[in-house]
Coordinates of C-alpha atoms and ligand atoms in Angstrom, one line a residue:
M13 CA 47.3 119.4 30.9
S14 CA 45.2 121.2 33.4
Q15 CA 42.1 123.1 32.3
L16 CA 42.3 125.8 34.9
P17 CA 44.8 128.6 35.0
Q18 CA 48.0 128.4 37.2
S19 CA 47.2 131.0 40.0
I20 CA 43.9 130.6 41.7
L21 CA 42.6 132.8 44.6
I22 CA 39.7 131.4 46.7
V23 CA 38.0 134.1 48.9
G24 CA 36.1 132.7 52.0
G25 CA 36.8 129.9 54.4
G26 CA 33.5 128.4 54.9
V27 CA 31.8 125.2 53.3
F28 CA 32.0 126.5 49.8
G29 CA 35.6 127.8 50.1
L30 CA 37.2 125.0 52.0
S31 CA 35.5 122.2 49.9
T32 CA 36.7 124.0 46.7
A33 CA 40.1 124.1 48.2
L34 CA 40.1 120.5 48.9
S35 CA 38.9 119.3 45.6
L36 CA 41.5 121.7 44.0
S37 CA 44.3 120.2 46.1
H38 CA 43.5 116.8 44.6
R39 CA 43.1 117.8 41.0
Y40 CA 45.8 120.6 40.7
P41 CA 48.3 119.7 43.2
T42 CA 51.1 121.9 41.5
H43 CA 49.1 125.0 41.1
N44 CA 49.5 128.2 43.0
I45 CA 46.3 128.2 45.1
T46 CA 45.6 130.7 47.8
L47 CA 42.6 130.8 50.2
L48 CA 41.8 134.1 52.0
E49 CA 39.6 134.4 55.0
A50 CA 38.7 137.7 56.7
S51 CA 38.3 136.1 60.2
T52 CA 41.3 135.7 62.3
T53 CA 40.5 131.9 62.6
I54 CA 39.0 129.1 60.5
P55 CA 36.6 128.1 61.8
N56 CA 35.2 131.7 61.7
P57 CA 32.6 131.8 64.6
E58 CA 30.4 134.3 62.7
G59 CA 30.4 132.3 59.6
S60 CA 27.3 130.3 58.4
S61 CA 29.3 127.1 58.4
V62 CA 30.1 127.2 62.0
D63 CA 27.6 126.2 64.7
S64 CA 26.8 123.3 67.0
S65 CA 24.9 121.5 64.6
R66 CA 23.5 121.1 61.0
I67 CA 20.9 118.7 59.7
V68 CA 22.3 116.2 57.2
R69 CA 19.3 114.9 55.2
A70 CA 18.5 113.7 51.8
D71 CA 14.9 114.9 52.6
Y72 CA 14.5 117.2 49.7
A73 CA 11.4 117.7 47.4
N74 CA 13.8 118.3 44.5
A75 CA 15.1 114.9 43.3
A76 CA 18.5 116.4 42.2
Y77 CA 19.4 117.7 45.7
A78 CA 18.0 114.5 47.3
R79 CA 20.5 112.4 45.1
L80 CA 23.5 114.7 45.9
A81 CA 22.6 114.6 49.5
A82 CA 22.5 110.9 49.5
E83 CA 26.1 111.1 48.0
G84 CA 27.2 113.3 50.8
I85 CA 25.5 111.2 53.5
E86 CA 27.3 108.2 52.2
R87 CA 30.5 110.3 52.9
W88 CA 29.4 111.3 56.3
R89 CA 28.7 107.7 57.3
N90 CA 31.5 105.9 55.7
T91 CA 34.6 108.0 55.6
E92 CA 36.5 110.1 58.0
W93 CA 34.3 113.0 57.3
G94 CA 31.9 111.6 59.9
A95 CA 34.4 110.2 62.3
E96 CA 35.1 111.4 65.8
G97 CA 31.4 112.5 66.4
R98 CA 31.4 114.8 63.3
Y99 CA 28.2 112.9 62.1
T100 CA 25.5 111.2 64.0
Q101 CA 22.8 109.3 62.4
N102 CA 19.7 109.9 64.6
G103 CA 17.0 110.0 62.0
L104 CA 14.7 112.9 61.0
V105 CA 11.1 113.5 61.5
L106 CA 9.5 116.0 59.0
V107 CA 6.0 117.0 59.8
Y108 CA 3.3 119.3 58.4
H109 CA 0.7 121.4 60.1
K110 CA -3.0 122.1 59.4
S111 CA -3.1 124.9 56.5
S112 CA -3.5 128.4 58.0
G113 CA -5.1 129.4 54.8
D114 CA -2.5 132.1 54.2
A115 CA -0.2 131.1 51.4
G116 CA 2.8 132.9 53.1
Q117 CA 2.5 131.0 56.3
G118 CA 3.9 127.7 55.5
D119 CA 1.2 126.0 53.4
D120 CA 3.8 124.4 51.3
G121 CA 4.7 122.4 54.2
E122 CA 2.6 119.4 53.2
R123 CA 3.6 119.6 49.5
Y124 CA 7.2 119.7 50.3
T125 CA 6.9 116.9 53.0
R126 CA 5.2 114.6 50.6
A127 CA 7.5 115.1 47.8
S128 CA 10.4 114.6 50.0
Y129 CA 8.8 111.4 51.3
E130 CA 8.5 110.0 47.9
N131 CA 12.3 110.9 47.1
V132 CA 13.7 109.4 50.2
K133 CA 11.3 106.2 50.0
R134 CA 12.8 105.6 46.6
L135 CA 16.3 106.2 47.8
A136 CA 15.6 103.6 50.7
N137 CA 14.2 101.1 48.1
G138 CA 10.9 101.3 49.9
D139 CA 12.4 99.9 53.1
E140 CA 9.9 100.9 55.9
K141 CA 12.6 100.2 58.5
I142 CA 14.2 103.3 57.0
V143 CA 11.7 105.6 55.7
R144 CA 8.1 105.3 57.1
F145 CA 5.0 107.5 56.8
L146 CA 3.5 108.7 60.0
P147 CA -0.2 109.3 59.4
D148 CA -1.2 111.0 62.6
R149 CA 0.1 112.6 65.8
N150 CA 0.1 109.3 67.6
A151 CA 2.4 107.7 65.1
I152 CA 4.7 110.8 65.2
H153 CA 4.8 110.6 69.1
G154 CA 5.7 106.8 68.7
V155 CA 9.0 107.6 67.0
F156 CA 10.3 109.9 69.9
P157 CA 11.6 108.5 73.2
R158 CA 8.7 108.5 75.8
N159 CA 7.9 111.7 77.6
T160 CA 10.3 113.8 75.6
V161 CA 8.7 115.6 72.6
H162 CA 5.2 117.0 72.4
V163 CA 3.6 117.0 68.9
A164 CA 1.5 120.1 68.6
E165 CA -2.3 119.7 68.1
T166 CA -2.0 121.4 64.7
V167 CA 0.5 118.8 63.4
V168 CA -1.3 116.7 60.8
A169 CA 1.2 114.0 59.6
G170 CA 4.6 113.4 58.6
Y171 CA 7.3 110.7 58.2
V172 CA 10.5 109.5 59.8
N173 CA 13.7 108.8 57.8
W174 CA 16.2 106.8 60.0
G175 CA 18.8 107.5 57.3
S176 CA 19.2 111.2 58.1
G177 CA 21.3 112.6 60.8
W178 CA 23.3 115.7 61.8
A179 CA 26.8 117.1 61.7
D180 CA 28.8 119.0 64.4
A181 CA 29.3 121.9 62.1
E182 CA 32.3 123.6 63.6
A183 CA 34.1 120.1 63.8
G184 CA 33.5 119.7 60.2
V185 CA 35.0 122.9 59.3
R186 CA 38.1 122.2 61.6
Y187 CA 38.5 118.7 59.9
A188 CA 38.5 120.3 56.4
R189 CA 41.1 122.9 57.5
K190 CA 43.1 120.1 58.9
K191 CA 42.9 118.1 55.8
L192 CA 44.0 121.1 53.7
E193 CA 46.9 121.6 55.9
E194 CA 48.0 118.1 55.5
L195 CA 47.7 118.0 51.8
G196 CA 49.7 121.3 51.7
V197 CA 48.7 122.6 48.4
V198 CA 46.6 125.6 49.3
K199 CA 48.2 128.6 51.2
I200 CA 45.6 129.4 53.8
R201 CA 45.7 133.1 55.0
T202 CA 43.5 134.3 57.7
D203 CA 42.8 137.9 58.9
Q204 CA 42.8 138.9 55.2
K205 CA 39.6 140.8 54.4
V206 CA 38.9 141.6 50.7
S207 CA 37.6 145.1 50.3
R208 CA 37.1 145.0 46.5
L209 CA 37.7 143.1 43.4
L210 CA 40.4 144.6 41.0
F211 CA 39.5 144.9 37.4
S212 CA 42.2 144.8 34.7
D213 CA 43.3 148.2 33.6
E214 CA 44.3 146.9 30.1
K215 CA 42.4 148.8 27.6
D216 CA 40.8 145.9 25.9
D217 CA 40.5 143.6 28.8
K218 CA 38.6 145.7 31.3
K219 CA 36.1 142.9 32.1
K220 CA 38.8 140.7 33.4
V221 CA 39.4 140.5 37.1
A222 CA 42.9 141.1 38.0
G223 CA 42.8 140.0 41.7
V224 CA 41.7 141.6 44.9
Q225 CA 42.4 144.5 47.1
L226 CA 42.6 143.8 51.0
A227 CA 41.3 146.1 53.7
D228 CA 44.9 147.1 54.4
G229 CA 45.2 148.5 50.8
S230 CA 47.6 145.7 49.6
T231 CA 46.6 143.8 46.4
I232 CA 46.9 140.2 45.3
T233 CA 46.7 139.2 41.8
A234 CA 45.4 135.9 40.4
D235 CA 44.4 134.4 37.0
L236 CA 41.2 133.0 38.5
V237 CA 39.3 134.5 41.5
I238 CA 36.6 132.3 43.3
L239 CA 34.2 134.2 45.5
A240 CA 33.0 131.9 48.3
T241 CA 32.3 134.7 50.6
G242 CA 28.7 133.5 51.7
A243 CA 26.3 136.1 52.9
W244 CA 28.8 138.9 52.5
T245 CA 29.2 138.4 48.8
P246 CA 26.5 140.9 47.9
G247 CA 28.8 143.5 49.3
L248 CA 31.6 142.7 46.8
L249 CA 29.7 142.1 43.6
D250 CA 26.3 143.3 42.1
L251 CA 24.0 140.3 42.9
R252 CA 20.9 142.2 43.2
G253 CA 17.8 139.9 42.5
L254 CA 20.2 136.9 42.6
A255 CA 21.6 136.5 46.1
D256 CA 21.0 138.5 49.4
A257 CA 21.8 137.9 53.2
R258 CA 18.8 136.7 55.4
G259 CA 19.1 136.4 59.1
Q260 CA 17.7 133.4 60.9
V261 CA 17.4 132.8 64.6
L262 CA 19.2 130.2 66.8
A263 CA 18.6 129.9 70.6
Y264 CA 20.6 127.6 73.0
L265 CA 19.7 126.3 76.4
R266 CA 21.5 124.3 78.9
L267 CA 20.3 120.8 80.1
T268 CA 21.2 118.6 83.1
D269 CA 23.0 115.5 82.5
E270 CA 19.6 113.6 82.9
E271 CA 18.0 115.8 80.4
Q272 CA 20.9 115.5 78.1
A273 CA 20.7 111.6 78.3
R274 CA 17.0 111.7 77.7
L275 CA 17.1 113.7 74.4
A276 CA 20.5 112.4 73.1
N277 CA 19.1 109.9 70.9
M278 CA 15.9 111.6 69.6
P279 CA 15.3 112.0 65.9
T280 CA 15.6 115.6 64.8
L281 CA 12.2 117.3 64.6
L282 CA 11.6 119.6 61.8
S283 CA 8.4 121.4 60.5
F284 CA 8.5 123.2 57.1
S285 CA 5.1 124.6 58.0
T286 CA 6.4 126.6 60.9
G287 CA 10.2 126.5 60.1
M288 CA 11.0 125.5 63.7
F289 CA 13.4 122.6 64.4
I290 CA 15.2 120.8 67.3
I291 CA 18.4 118.9 66.7
P292 CA 19.4 116.4 69.5
P293 CA 21.6 118.2 72.2
R294 CA 25.4 117.6 72.8
N295 CA 27.6 118.6 75.7
N296 CA 24.3 119.4 77.7
E297 CA 23.5 122.2 75.1
L298 CA 20.1 122.1 73.1
K299 CA 19.6 124.3 70.1
I300 CA 16.2 125.5 68.8
A301 CA 16.3 127.4 65.5
R302 CA 13.9 128.6 62.7
H303 CA 14.2 128.1 58.9
A304 CA 12.2 130.9 57.5
Y305 CA 12.2 133.8 55.2
G306 CA 14.4 135.7 57.7
Y307 CA 15.4 139.3 58.3
R308 CA 17.0 141.5 55.8
N309 CA 19.6 143.9 56.8
P310 CA 19.6 146.9 54.2
T311 CA 23.1 148.2 54.0
R312 CA 24.6 150.8 51.3
V313 CA 27.6 149.6 49.7
R314 CA 29.7 150.6 46.5
L315 CA 29.7 148.0 43.9
D316 CA 32.5 147.9 41.3
S317 CA 31.9 146.2 38.0
S318 CA 34.9 147.2 36.1
A319 CA 37.9 149.4 36.0
D320 CA 35.9 152.7 35.9
V321 CA 32.4 151.8 36.9
A322 CA 31.1 151.8 40.4
E323 CA 27.6 152.2 41.8
E324 CA 26.2 152.8 45.1
A325 CA 23.5 150.3 46.0
E326 CA 21.4 149.0 48.9
V327 CA 21.8 145.2 49.7
S328 CA 21.2 143.0 52.6
L329 CA 24.4 142.1 54.4
P330 CA 25.1 140.2 57.6
E331 CA 25.1 142.0 61.0
T332 CA 26.8 139.8 63.6
G333 CA 27.6 139.8 67.3
R334 CA 24.2 140.8 68.8
P335 CA 21.6 138.6 70.4
I336 CA 18.4 137.7 68.3
P337 CA 15.5 140.5 68.3
P338 CA 12.5 139.9 70.4
E339 CA 10.3 138.6 67.7
G340 CA 12.8 135.6 67.2
E341 CA 13.1 135.1 70.9
E342 CA 9.4 134.8 71.3
A343 CA 9.2 132.4 68.2
C344 CA 11.8 130.3 69.7
R345 CA 10.1 130.4 73.2
A346 CA 6.7 129.5 71.6
A347 CA 8.2 126.5 69.8
L348 CA 9.9 125.3 72.9
R349 CA 6.5 125.5 74.8
E350 CA 4.9 123.5 72.1
M351 CA 7.6 120.9 71.5
L352 CA 9.5 120.5 74.8
P353 CA 7.0 122.0 77.3
W354 CA 8.9 120.7 80.3
L355 CA 11.7 122.9 79.2
A356 CA 9.3 125.8 78.5
D357 CA 10.8 128.3 81.0
R358 CA 14.5 127.5 80.7
P359 CA 16.5 130.5 79.9
F360 CA 18.4 130.8 76.7
F361 CA 22.1 131.2 77.6
K362 CA 23.1 132.3 74.1
T363 CA 21.3 133.4 71.0
R364 CA 22.6 134.3 67.5
V365 CA 21.3 135.6 64.1
C366 CA 23.0 133.3 61.5
W367 CA 23.0 134.4 57.9
Y368 CA 21.8 132.5 54.9
T369 CA 22.9 133.6 51.4
D370 CA 19.4 133.2 49.9
T371 CA 18.6 133.0 46.4
P372 CA 15.2 133.3 44.6
Q373 CA 14.6 129.5 44.3
G374 CA 17.0 128.4 47.2
D375 CA 19.4 127.1 44.4
F376 CA 23.3 127.5 44.7
L377 CA 25.1 130.0 42.6
V378 CA 28.0 128.0 41.5
T379 CA 29.1 129.5 38.1
Y380 CA 31.3 131.9 36.1
H381 CA 30.3 135.4 36.1
P382 CA 28.8 136.1 32.6
D383 CA 30.6 139.4 32.2
H384 CA 33.9 138.5 34.0
P385 CA 35.3 135.5 32.4
N386 CA 37.8 134.8 35.3
L387 CA 35.6 135.4 38.1
F388 CA 33.8 132.4 39.5
L389 CA 31.1 132.3 42.2
A390 CA 30.6 129.5 44.7
T391 CA 27.9 130.6 47.0
G392 CA 24.1 130.9 47.2
G393 CA 23.8 128.2 50.1
S394 CA 20.3 129.3 51.0
G395 CA 20.4 127.7 54.3
H396 CA 20.9 124.1 53.1
A397 CA 24.5 123.6 51.9
Y398 CA 26.4 122.2 54.9
K399 CA 25.2 118.5 54.4
F400 CA 27.1 118.7 51.0
F401 CA 30.4 119.5 52.4
P402 CA 32.2 116.1 51.5
V403 CA 31.0 116.3 48.0
L404 CA 30.4 120.0 47.1
G405 CA 34.1 120.7 46.3
D406 CA 34.1 118.1 43.6
K407 CA 30.9 119.5 42.0
I408 CA 32.3 123.1 42.2
V409 CA 35.4 122.1 40.4
D410 CA 33.4 120.2 37.9
A411 CA 31.6 123.6 37.2
L412 CA 35.0 125.3 36.9
E413 CA 36.0 122.8 34.4
G414 CA 32.8 123.0 32.5
K415 CA 31.7 119.4 33.3
L416 CA 29.1 119.6 36.0
D417 CA 26.1 117.2 35.8
E418 CA 23.4 118.7 33.7
D419 CA 20.8 118.8 36.5
L420 CA 23.0 120.7 38.9
R421 CA 24.2 122.9 36.2
R422 CA 20.7 124.0 35.4
L423 CA 20.0 124.7 39.0
W424 CA 23.1 126.5 39.9
S425 CA 24.2 128.6 36.8
W426 CA 23.8 132.4 36.4
P427 CA 20.2 133.0 35.0
A428 CA 19.8 133.5 31.4
Q429 CA 17.8 136.7 32.1
R430 CA 18.6 138.8 35.1
P431 CA 15.6 139.3 37.3
S432 CA 13.9 142.7 36.8
T433 CA 13.2 143.2 40.5
T434 CA 16.1 143.6 43.0
S435 CA 14.3 142.3 46.1
F436 CA 12.9 138.7 46.4
V437 CA 11.7 136.2 48.9
T438 CA 13.1 132.6 48.5
K439 CA 10.5 130.4 47.1
D440 CA 12.0 126.9 47.5
G441 CA 8.8 125.5 49.2
S442 CA 10.4 125.1 52.6
R443 CA 10.0 128.5 54.0
S444 CA 7.4 130.1 56.4
G445 CA 6.8 133.1 58.5
R446 CA 6.7 136.7 57.8
K447 CA 8.3 137.8 54.4
D448 CA 9.0 141.5 55.1
M449 CA 11.1 141.6 58.3
I450 CA 13.9 144.1 58.6
L451 CA 16.4 143.4 61.4
A452 CA 16.7 146.9 62.7
E453 CA 12.9 147.2 62.9
E454 CA 12.7 143.9 64.8
Y455 CA 15.3 145.1 67.4
A456 CA 13.4 148.4 67.8
R457 CA 10.2 146.5 68.7
G458 CA 9.5 145.9 72.3
S459 CA 9.5 142.4 73.7
K460 CA 6.1 140.7 74.4
L461 CA 7.8 138.3 76.6
Ligands
FAD27 C1 21.0 129.1 61.1 C2 21.6 128.1 59.9 C3 21.2 126.7 60.0 C4 21.5 126.0 58.8 N1 21.1 124.8 58.9 C5 21.6 123.9 58.0 C6 21.2 122.6 58.0 O1 20.6 122.2 59.0 N2 21.6 121.7 57.2 C7 22.5 122.2 56.0 O2 22.8 121.4 55.2 N3 22.8 123.5 55.9 C8 22.3 124.3 56.9 N4 22.7 125.7 56.8 C9 23.2 126.2 55.6 C10 24.9 126.0 55.7 O3 25.3 126.2 56.8 C11 25.4 127.1 54.7 O4 24.7 127.0 53.4 C12 26.9 127.1 54.5 O5 27.5 126.8 55.6 C13 27.3 128.4 53.7 O6 28.7 128.2 53.5 P1 29.5 129.5 53.0 O7 30.8 128.9 52.7 O8 28.7 130.0 51.9 O9 29.5 130.6 54.1 P2 30.4 130.9 55.3 O10 30.5 129.7 56.2 O11 29.7 132.1 56.0 O12 31.7 131.2 54.7 C14 32.1 132.4 54.1 C15 33.2 132.9 54.6 O13 33.8 134.0 53.9 C16 34.5 135.0 54.6 N5 34.4 136.3 53.9 C17 33.2 137.0 53.7 N6 33.6 138.1 53.1 C18 35.0 138.2 53.0 C19 35.9 139.1 52.6 N7 35.5 140.2 52.0 N8 37.2 138.9 52.7 C20 37.6 137.6 53.0 N9 36.8 136.7 53.6 C21 35.4 137.0 53.6 C22 33.6 135.0 55.9 O14 34.3 135.6 57.0 C23 33.2 133.4 56.0 O15 34.2 132.8 56.9 C24 22.4 126.6 57.9 C25 22.8 127.9 57.8 C26 22.4 128.8 58.9 C27 22.8 130.0 58.9

C-alpha cells in the first residue's frame, strides 16, 4: 500500500520538480501524477536550473551537504546522468583572500574553505592525489595550466579537490525530461502558469489545498500539491522570512579555438571571499559569475492562505530577460582582469541575472506546510541545489513519506518558530558582497566602465 494520495500535482519543471517527478515515477508508477510548467519549454531558459554550467562539488563546510553531494557525484560519474558530456571532472580550486576587516565582505571565506577542506579530505580518505592543501599563491598557480589563470595578490591560500567537477546544466534538465517521458508515468504539461493555489471551500476543511488555478482561469484539482516553483514560490505562498528571490550575475565571452583548448581542462576557480568563479569553457564560450548576497526585486503580490483570507505583501520575485546592471558587469569585468588578465578587454556577448531561491541559512525547504496538510514545498535551492539533481528527488520523496534522514530533515524542515522579520540575508558562510542591493536601483545607476 502506498503512503501518498492517488492524485499528485507537481508545479515547476526545474531541478526540484523534475527530480521529484522521476522519483515518484519509480515509487508510485500507477498514481495519477501531473507536472505543470509555466514556460513553453522544459528546459525553461529563464529557470535557475538552465545554464551552460553548474559546479558539482562535495566541497561544503556542512558535513550533511558534503555527504549528500558525494552521493550525487557518484551518480554523475558512474551513471547515465553524467554521460554524453553532462558531467566533466575537472577539479575545483577553492581559495580565500586576505580579510577585508569588514564582516560583510567575505571574511567567512577562510572559515568556509578550511571546514570544507576537512570534509572533502575525509571523503577522499586523506588521499593527497585527490584533495591537497595549497598553502600559498605559488602552490595555487601550480595546479592551473601554464599561463592561464592569474591568482590575485590578495589570495592567501586554498586547496584543490580533483574529485569535483561541473555539469552542463541545460543538458541535465533535458536528460531528466527525456527519462520522465520514457518512464511515461508523469503527465508533463508546459505553458501552464499557476496563478494561485485553491483552498478547499468545505466548511471544516478550509486549510486543505484543493488544487491550483491556472492563468487562463481553469482549475486543476489534486489530493497533494507539490510546489517546486523555485524563485517564483514567494509569489504563490507566504514565505516571508523563509525564502526570497535573489538575483545573481552571469556574463559570457567568446573564445578562439586556441583559447578554448588552453582553458578546457583547467580546474574551476572559486573564491567564497569574493564570490567570483570561473568554470572551464565549452563550445568557445566562457562564463564568469558571482555567488553573493545578490539583488532583491521587491514586488507587490496577493498572497492567499485559505478560502477567504488574502493579503497584499511585498516580496522579492525574479525579473528576467534583461542584461545585468552596471554594478554586476563591473564586478565581472574586474574579476576577469584579475583572474584572466589576457582576456580583460574581451566584450561580454551575453549577460543574465539568474535567480536563487534564498533561505536564511541557505538550507533547502523540503517539507509539508504546517498549516496546509496536503501542500508540500520542494524549494529553497539557495544557489547550490543543481549538483544534487541525481539524488534530490529520492530525498524529496523520502520527506513526502516522512522518512527523510534525520540530518537532512533538521536542515530542510519548516522552522519551529517563524522568523519575526520578513527580510533576511543568507548566512551560509559562503556569501560576500553588498547586502542591500535592489535590482531597480542598480539598473538606474550609471556605469563606471
Ligand atoms: C547563477 C546561478 C548559479 C548557480 N550555480 C550552481 C552551482 O554551481 N552548483 C549547484 O549545485 N547549484 C548552483 N545553482 C543553484 C541551482 O541551479 C538551483 O538551486 C536549482 O537549479 C533550483 O532549481 P528549482 O527547481 O528550484 O528552480 P527552477 O529551475 O527555476 O525551476 C522552477 C520552475 O518553476 C516554474 N514555475 C514558477 N512559477 C510557476 C507557476 N506559477 N506555474 C508554473 N510553473 C512555475 C518556473 O518556470 C521554473 O521553470 C546556481 C543557481 C544560479 C541561479
